[in-house]
Short mmCIF file of C-alpha atoms in Angstrom, two decimals:
data_model
loop_
_atom_site.label_atom_id
_atom_site.label_comp_id
_atom_site.label_asym_id
_atom_site.label_seq_id
_atom_site.Cartn_x
_atom_site.Cartn_y
_atom_site.Cartn_z
CA MET A 235 -61.33 -53.38 5.21
CA ALA A 236 -57.76 -53.32 2.95
CA ALA A 237 -54.94 -49.84 3.86
CA ARG A 238 -52.34 -49.13 2.46
CA ILE A 239 -49.67 -47.37 3.97
CA CYS A 240 -46.51 -45.21 3.03
CA SER A 241 -43.34 -45.72 4.87
CA PHE A 242 -44.16 -42.15 6.87
CA GLU A 243 -47.99 -43.93 7.56
CA CYS A 244 -50.36 -41.91 5.20
CA THR A 245 -52.80 -44.02 4.99
CA PHE A 246 -55.72 -44.94 2.94
CA CYS A 247 -58.54 -46.90 1.81
CA ALA A 248 -57.50 -49.92 -1.10
CA ASP A 249 -59.82 -48.39 -3.81
CA CYS A 250 -58.55 -44.30 -3.37
CA ALA A 251 -55.03 -45.81 -2.87
CA ASP A 252 -55.04 -48.28 -5.80
CA GLY A 253 -57.52 -45.58 -8.21
CA VAL A 254 -57.58 -42.07 -7.73
CA LEU A 255 -53.55 -42.13 -6.07
CA GLY A 256 -52.36 -44.25 -8.39
CA GLY A 257 -51.26 -45.83 -5.96
CA LEU A 258 -48.41 -42.40 -4.25
CA CYS A 259 -48.77 -40.89 -1.53
CA PRO A 260 -50.16 -37.25 -2.08
CA ASN A 261 -48.93 -36.02 0.88
CA CYS A 262 -44.65 -37.77 0.59
CA GLY A 263 -44.62 -38.93 -3.43
CA GLY A 264 -43.93 -42.23 -1.45
CA GLU A 265 -45.57 -45.21 -2.66
CA LEU A 266 -48.84 -47.21 -0.76
CA VAL A 267 -48.93 -50.57 -0.87
CA ARG A 268 -50.07 -52.92 2.09
CA ARG A 269 -46.99 -52.84 4.17
CA PRO A 270 -43.71 -50.57 3.42
CA ILE A 271 -39.92 -50.39 3.81
CA ARG A 272 -38.65 -46.94 3.82
CA PRO A 273 -36.11 -46.00 0.72
CA ALA A 274 -32.24 -46.07 1.79
CA ALA A 275 -32.21 -42.19 1.25
CA ALA A 276 -35.93 -41.48 3.03
CA LEU A 277 -33.75 -43.82 6.01
CA ALA A 278 -30.74 -41.89 6.14
CA ARG A 279 -33.08 -38.66 6.28
CA HIS A 280 -35.86 -39.44 8.38
CA PRO A 281 -34.70 -42.28 10.51
CA ALA A 282 -36.56 -44.85 12.62
CA SER A 283 -36.71 -43.83 16.03
CA VAL A 284 -34.69 -45.98 18.94
CA ARG A 285 -36.49 -44.41 21.99
CA ARG A 286 -40.39 -46.60 22.64
CA VAL A 287 -43.11 -43.10 22.89
CA PHE A 288 -45.82 -43.79 24.62
CA LYS A 289 -49.43 -41.64 25.10
CA GLY A 290 -50.87 -41.22 28.45
#
């Protein structure tokens, strides 16, 4: 199964992402793609973590 993901890791099946959602995340408005990059403006507001987090 193929999936599409936004830069905030909202994930949808490819059929829904490409069809019903028109390639846009309904949660954050970001583009749904196979391997997203976070736009510079979003990265400035929500930087990537520099700390590794493990769930126990």
